[in-house]
CSV table of C-alpha atoms in Angstrom, one decimal:
chain,number,residue,atom,x,y,z
A,456,MET,CA,0.0,0.0,0.0
A,457,LYS,CA,2.9,2.4,0.8
A,458,LYS,CA,4.4,1.7,-2.6
A,459,ASN,CA,1.1,2.5,-4.3
A,460,LYS,CA,0.8,5.8,-2.4
A,461,LYS,CA,4.4,6.7,-3.4
A,462,THR,CA,3.8,5.9,-7.1
A,463,LYS,CA,0.6,8.0,-7.0
A,464,LYS,CA,2.5,11.0,-5.6
A,465,ILE,CA,5.2,10.7,-8.2
A,466,LYS,CA,2.6,10.6,-11.0
A,467,LYS,CA,0.9,13.7,-9.6
A,468,ALA,CA,4.2,15.5,-9.4
A,469,VAL,CA,4.9,14.6,-13.0
A,470,LYS,CA,1.5,16.0,-14.0
A,471,ARG,CA,2.2,19.2,-12.1
A,472,ASN,CA,5.7,19.6,-13.6
A,473,PRO,CA,5.3,18.3,-17.2
A,474,LYS,CA,8.4,18.0,-19.4
A,475,PRO,CA,9.2,21.2,-21.3
A,476,LYS,CA,7.9,21.0,-24.8
A,477,LYS,CA,10.3,21.4,-27.7
A,478,ALA,CA,10.3,24.9,-29.1
A,479,LYS,CA,8.7,25.0,-32.5
A,480,LYS,CA,10.8,26.3,-35.3
A,481,ILE,CA,9.3,29.5,-36.8
A,482,LYS,CA,9.4,29.3,-40.5
A,483,THR,CA,10.4,32.7,-42.0
A,484,LYS,CA,8.8,33.5,-45.3
A,485,LYS,CA,11.2,34.2,-48.0
A,486,PRO,CA,10.6,37.6,-49.5
A,487,ARG,CA,8.6,37.4,-52.7
A,488,MET,CA,10.7,38.0,-55.7
A,489,VAL,CA,9.6,40.7,-58.1
A,490,SER,CA,8.6,39.3,-61.5
A,491,LYS,CA,11.5,39.4,-63.8
A,492,LYS,CA,9.3,39.4,-66.8
A,493,THR,CA,8.8,43.1,-66.9
A,494,PRO,CA,11.6,45.3,-65.7
A,495,ILE,CA,10.3,48.9,-65.1
A,496,THR,CA,12.8,50.9,-67.0
A,497,GLU,CA,13.1,54.7,-66.7
A,498,ASP,CA,12.8,55.1,-70.4
A,499,ALA,CA,9.5,53.3,-70.5
A,500,ILE,CA,8.2,55.3,-67.5
A,501,LEU,CA,9.2,58.6,-69.2
A,502,THR,CA,7.5,57.5,-72.4
A,503,LEU,CA,4.2,56.8,-70.5
A,504,ILE,CA,4.5,60.1,-68.6
A,505,GLU,CA,5.0,62.0,-71.8
A,506,LYS,CA,1.9,60.4,-73.4
A,507,GLY,CA,-0.1,61.1,-70.2
A,508,ARG,CA,1.0,64.8,-70.1
A,509,HIS,CA,-0.1,65.2,-73.7
A,510,ARG,CA,-3.6,63.9,-73.0
A,511,GLY,CA,-4.0,64.4,-69.2
A,512,PHE,CA,-4.5,60.7,-68.6
A,513,VAL,CA,-3.4,57.2,-69.2
A,514,THR,CA,-5.5,54.0,-69.1
A,515,GLN,CA,-4.9,51.0,-67.0
A,516,THR,CA,-4.7,48.9,-70.2
A,517,GLU,CA,-1.9,51.1,-71.4
A,518,ILE,CA,0.0,50.6,-68.2
A,519,ILE,CA,-0.4,46.8,-68.3
A,520,ASN,CA,0.5,46.7,-72.0
A,521,THR,CA,3.7,48.8,-71.3
A,522,PHE,CA,4.6,46.7,-68.2
A,523,PRO,CA,3.1,43.1,-68.6
A,524,GLY,CA,2.9,41.3,-65.3
A,525,LEU,CA,3.3,44.5,-63.2
A,526,GLU,CA,0.1,43.6,-61.3
A,527,ALA,CA,2.2,41.0,-59.4
A,528,ASP,CA,4.6,43.7,-58.3
A,529,ILE,CA,2.5,45.8,-55.9
A,530,LYS,CA,5.3,48.1,-54.8
A,531,GLY,CA,6.4,48.7,-58.4
A,532,LEU,CA,2.8,49.4,-59.4
A,533,GLU,CA,2.3,51.8,-56.5
A,534,GLY,CA,5.5,53.5,-57.4
A,535,LEU,CA,4.4,54.0,-61.0
A,536,TYR,CA,1.1,55.3,-59.8
A,537,ASP,CA,2.8,57.8,-57.6
A,538,ARG,CA,5.0,59.0,-60.5
A,539,LEU,CA,2.0,59.5,-62.7
A,540,GLU,CA,0.0,61.3,-60.0
A,541,SER,CA,2.9,63.6,-59.1
A,542,SER,CA,2.9,64.6,-62.8
A,543,ASN,CA,-0.8,65.5,-62.6
A,544,ILE,CA,-1.7,62.5,-64.8
A,545,ASN,CA,-5.0,60.8,-64.1
A,546,ILE,CA,-5.4,57.0,-64.4
A,547,ILE,CA,-8.6,55.8,-66.1
A,548,GLU,CA,-10.1,52.4,-65.8
A,549,SER,CA,-10.3,51.4,-69.4
A,550,GLY,CA,-13.4,49.6,-70.6
A,551,GLN,CA,-15.3,50.1,-67.3
A,552,VAL,CA,-15.9,53.8,-66.3
A,553,PHE,CA,-14.9,55.5,-69.6
A,554,GLN,CA,-15.9,54.3,-73.0
A,555,GLU,CA,-14.0,55.6,-76.0
A,556,ASP,CA,-16.2,58.6,-76.6
A,557,LYS,CA,-16.0,59.6,-72.9
A,558,ALA,CA,-12.3,59.3,-72.9
A,559,ARG,CA,-12.1,61.5,-76.0
A,560,GLU,CA,-14.4,64.0,-74.4
A,561,TYR,CA,-12.2,64.0,-71.3
A,562,GLU,CA,-9.1,64.5,-73.5
A,563,GLU,CA,-10.6,67.4,-75.4
A,564,LYS,CA,-11.8,69.0,-72.2
A,565,LYS,CA,-8.3,68.8,-70.7
A,566,LYS,CA,-6.9,70.4,-73.8
A,567,VAL,CA,-9.3,73.3,-73.6
A,568,GLU,CA,-8.5,73.8,-69.9
A,569,LEU,CA,-4.8,74.0,-70.8
A,570,GLU,CA,-5.6,76.5,-73.5
A,571,LEU,CA,-7.6,78.7,-71.0
A,572,GLU,CA,-4.7,78.7,-68.6
A,573,GLU,CA,-2.1,79.6,-71.2
A,574,ALA,CA,-4.2,82.2,-72.9
A,575,SER,CA,-5.1,84.0,-69.7
A,576,THR,CA,-3.1,87.1,-70.9
A,577,SER,CA,-5.4,87.4,-73.9
A,578,ASP,CA,-9.0,88.4,-73.1
A,579,SER,CA,-10.2,87.8,-76.7
A,580,VAL,CA,-8.7,84.3,-76.8
A,581,GLN,CA,-10.0,83.5,-73.3
A,582,MET,CA,-13.5,84.6,-74.2
A,583,TYR,CA,-13.4,82.6,-77.5
A,584,LEU,CA,-12.3,79.4,-75.7
A,585,ARG,CA,-15.0,79.7,-73.1
A,586,GLU,CA,-17.6,80.3,-75.7
A,587,ILE,CA,-16.8,77.2,-77.8
A,588,GLY,CA,-16.5,75.2,-74.6
A,589,LYS,CA,-20.3,75.4,-74.3
A,590,TYR,CA,-20.8,73.2,-77.3
A,591,PRO,CA,-21.0,69.5,-76.3
A,592,LEU,CA,-18.8,66.9,-78.1
A,593,LEU,CA,-20.5,64.4,-80.4
A,594,SER,CA,-20.5,60.6,-80.3
A,595,SER,CA,-19.7,58.6,-83.4
A,596,GLU,CA,-23.4,57.8,-83.8
A,597,GLU,CA,-24.4,61.5,-83.6
A,598,GLU,CA,-21.8,62.4,-86.2
A,599,VAL,CA,-23.2,59.8,-88.6
A,600,GLU,CA,-26.8,61.1,-88.0
A,601,LEU,CA,-25.7,64.7,-88.7
A,602,ALA,CA,-23.8,63.6,-91.8
A,603,LYS,CA,-26.9,62.0,-93.2
A,604,LYS,CA,-28.9,65.2,-92.7
A,605,ILE,CA,-26.1,67.2,-94.3
A,606,GLU,CA,-26.5,65.0,-97.4
A,607,LYS,CA,-30.1,66.3,-97.5
A,608,ASN,CA,-28.8,69.9,-97.3
A,609,ASP,CA,-29.7,70.4,-93.6
A,610,GLU,CA,-28.0,73.7,-92.6
A,611,ALA,CA,-28.7,73.2,-88.9
A,612,ALA,CA,-26.9,69.8,-89.0
A,613,ARG,CA,-24.0,71.4,-90.8
A,614,GLN,CA,-23.6,74.1,-88.2
A,615,LYS,CA,-23.9,71.6,-85.3
A,616,LEU,CA,-21.2,69.3,-86.7
A,617,ALA,CA,-18.9,72.3,-87.2
A,618,VAL,CA,-19.3,74.1,-83.8
A,619,SER,CA,-19.0,70.8,-81.9
A,620,ASN,CA,-15.5,70.4,-83.3
A,621,LEU,CA,-14.2,73.9,-82.8
A,622,ARG,CA,-12.2,72.7,-79.8
A,623,LEU,CA,-10.3,70.4,-82.2
A,624,VAL,CA,-9.3,73.4,-84.2
A,625,VAL,CA,-7.9,75.1,-81.1
A,626,SER,CA,-5.9,72.1,-80.0
A,627,ILE,CA,-4.3,71.8,-83.5
A,628,ALA,CA,-3.7,75.6,-84.0
A,629,LYS,CA,-1.9,75.7,-80.6
A,630,LYS,CA,0.9,73.5,-82.0
A,631,TYR,CA,1.7,76.1,-84.7
A,632,VAL,CA,1.9,79.1,-82.5
A,633,GLY,CA,5.3,80.9,-82.9
A,634,ARG,CA,5.9,79.5,-86.4
A,635,SER,CA,5.3,83.0,-87.8
A,636,PRO,CA,5.4,86.4,-86.2
A,637,ASN,CA,2.6,87.5,-88.5
A,638,LEU,CA,0.0,85.0,-87.4
A,639,THR,CA,-1.4,85.0,-83.8
A,640,LEU,CA,-3.2,82.1,-82.2
A,641,LEU,CA,-6.6,83.6,-83.2
A,642,ASP,CA,-5.3,83.9,-86.8
A,643,LEU,CA,-4.4,80.3,-86.8
A,644,ILE,CA,-7.7,79.3,-85.3
A,645,GLN,CA,-9.5,81.3,-88.0
A,646,GLU,CA,-7.6,79.5,-90.7
A,647,GLY,CA,-8.2,76.2,-89.0
A,648,ASN,CA,-11.9,76.9,-88.9
A,649,ILE,CA,-11.9,77.3,-92.7
A,650,GLY,CA,-10.4,73.8,-93.0
A,651,LEU,CA,-13.0,72.5,-90.5
A,652,PHE,CA,-15.9,73.8,-92.6
A,653,LYS,CA,-14.4,72.2,-95.7
A,654,ALA,CA,-14.2,68.9,-93.8
A,655,VAL,CA,-17.9,69.3,-92.9
A,656,GLU,CA,-18.8,69.7,-96.6
A,657,LYS,CA,-16.7,66.7,-97.8
A,658,PHE,CA,-17.1,64.2,-94.9
A,659,ASP,CA,-18.3,60.8,-96.1
A,660,TYR,CA,-19.6,58.8,-93.1
A,661,LYS,CA,-19.9,55.7,-95.3
A,662,ARG,CA,-16.2,55.1,-95.2
A,663,GLY,CA,-16.3,54.3,-91.5
A,664,TYR,CA,-13.8,56.7,-90.0
A,665,LYS,CA,-14.5,59.3,-87.4
A,666,PHE,CA,-15.1,62.9,-88.4
A,667,SER,CA,-12.4,64.2,-86.1
A,668,THR,CA,-9.8,62.0,-87.9
A,669,TYR,CA,-11.0,63.3,-91.2
A,670,ALA,CA,-11.2,66.9,-90.1
A,671,THR,CA,-7.7,66.9,-88.6
A,672,TRP,CA,-6.2,66.6,-92.0
A,673,TRP,CA,-8.2,69.6,-93.4
A,674,ILE,CA,-7.5,71.8,-90.4
A,675,ARG,CA,-3.8,71.1,-90.5
A,676,GLN,CA,-3.8,71.7,-94.3
A,677,ALA,CA,-5.5,75.1,-93.9
A,678,ILE,CA,-3.2,76.2,-91.1
A,679,THR,CA,0.0,75.2,-92.9
A,680,ARG,CA,-1.1,76.9,-96.1
A,681,ALA,CA,-1.8,80.1,-94.2
A,682,LEU,CA,1.7,79.9,-92.7
A,683,ALA,CA,3.2,79.4,-96.1
A,684,ASP,CA,1.1,82.2,-97.7
A,685,GLN,CA,1.1,84.8,-95.0
A,686,GLY,CA,3.9,83.9,-92.7
A,687,LYS,CA,6.6,84.9,-95.2
A,688,THR,CA,7.0,87.4,-97.9
A,689,ILE,CA,8.2,84.8,-100.4
A,690,ARG,CA,5.6,82.0,-100.7
A,691,ILE,CA,6.8,78.5,-99.6
A,692,PRO,CA,5.1,75.5,-101.2
A,693,VAL,CA,2.7,73.9,-98.8
A,694,HIS,CA,4.3,70.5,-99.2
A,695,MET,CA,7.6,72.0,-97.9
A,696,VAL,CA,6.2,73.5,-94.7
A,697,GLU,CA,6.2,70.2,-92.8
A,698,THR,CA,9.7,69.4,-94.1
A,699,ILE,CA,11.0,72.7,-92.9
A,700,ASN,CA,9.4,72.2,-89.5
A,701,LYS,CA,11.0,68.8,-89.2
A,702,TYR,CA,14.4,70.2,-90.3
A,703,GLN,CA,14.2,72.9,-87.6
A,704,GLN,CA,13.4,70.3,-84.9
A,705,VAL,CA,16.3,68.1,-86.0
A,706,VAL,CA,18.7,71.1,-86.0
A,707,ARG,CA,17.6,72.1,-82.5
A,708,ARG,CA,18.2,68.5,-81.2
A,709,LEU,CA,21.6,68.3,-82.9
A,710,VAL,CA,22.6,71.6,-81.3
A,711,GLN,CA,21.8,70.2,-77.9
A,712,ASP,CA,23.7,67.0,-78.6
A,713,LEU,CA,26.7,68.5,-80.3
A,714,GLY,CA,27.0,71.8,-78.5
A,715,ARG,CA,27.3,73.6,-81.8
A,716,GLU,CA,25.5,74.2,-85.0
A,717,PRO,CA,25.4,71.0,-87.0
A,718,LEU,CA,26.9,70.7,-90.5
A,719,SER,CA,24.6,70.2,-93.5
A,720,GLU,CA,26.0,66.7,-93.8
A,721,GLU,CA,25.2,65.8,-90.2
A,722,THR,CA,21.6,67.2,-90.6
A,723,ALA,CA,21.1,65.3,-93.8
A,724,ALA,CA,22.3,62.0,-92.2
A,725,GLU,CA,19.9,62.6,-89.3
A,726,MET,CA,17.0,63.2,-91.6
A,727,GLY,CA,17.9,60.6,-94.1
A,728,VAL,CA,18.0,62.9,-97.1
A,729,GLU,CA,20.6,64.2,-99.6
A,730,VAL,CA,22.8,67.2,-98.6
A,731,ASP,CA,21.5,69.2,-101.6
A,732,LYS,CA,18.0,69.0,-100.1
A,733,ILE,CA,19.2,70.3,-96.8
A,734,ARG,CA,20.8,73.3,-98.6
A,735,TYR,CA,17.5,73.9,-100.5
A,736,ILE,CA,15.6,73.8,-97.2
A,737,GLN,CA,18.0,76.2,-95.6
A,738,LYS,CA,17.6,78.6,-98.6
A,739,ILE,CA,13.8,78.7,-98.7
A,740,SER,CA,13.4,78.8,-94.9
A,741,GLN,CA,15.5,81.9,-94.4
A,742,ASP,CA,13.6,85.0,-93.4
A,743,THR,CA,13.6,87.9,-95.9
A,744,ILE,CA,15.2,91.2,-94.9
A,745,SER,CA,13.7,94.6,-95.7
A,746,LEU,CA,15.8,96.9,-97.9
A,747,GLU,CA,15.0,99.7,-95.4
A,748,ALA,CA,16.3,97.7,-92.4
A,749,PRO,CA,19.6,99.0,-90.9
A,750,ILE,CA,22.7,97.0,-91.8
A,751,GLY,CA,23.3,94.2,-89.2
A,752,GLN,CA,19.6,93.5,-88.5
């Protein structure tokens, strides 16, 4: 009996003081590796930012197409979003919130807002931009309906199609400001409007393209012709205006790269044309000098 009592006491003591359990090994999670499929290069980011600055927004589809697999890299995605937002670029959910026409409307509205800010010193320009901002943009279906009415010589439809695209003229004319000291922004807008009205008359909806695409060509043609006719005393052929503009852009870029004025041969190599053509461009693009101007001017 005494032995039994002793064994019971030992068992109770064991229960009260159990053997220490082995410490569990804590498994540390290895840091997730960023997908190597899509390195986020600075050049690609800058290209996307430049595109967004031009329009005021980028779509999520554009981001994913530029950086496939980026959704798996949360930090990289957030960093890219921060870069875009710090550049005042909105990110639009493509295919969900904004359809194509809404995105186009947003883009045109952004352009007009920029025009209003930059033209704040000119009351006449500011008033004009605010006035045309009252006209709503048209959907593709509305453009087709108006085009059908124009075929039946409906003057009201003709006017509506024209005034709804006046903002397009402003956005195009803005790119040509400074090309000639003789033509102001309002002058360029007026010339662009002439091209717009020609586009209204000649638009053929049956071909399937948008009116804005078709009108852009006519607006640019009217503005470049005005620059060629009125911008210089000696008339420059219209087909050479764009070539001269390209030449001037290439020269400016080469000056920055080389730190000096480029040779005709260097400019020709950059543009992929013959040296003789560069010399011809230089000759016709020179400003004329008045005979009454003092020597040295």
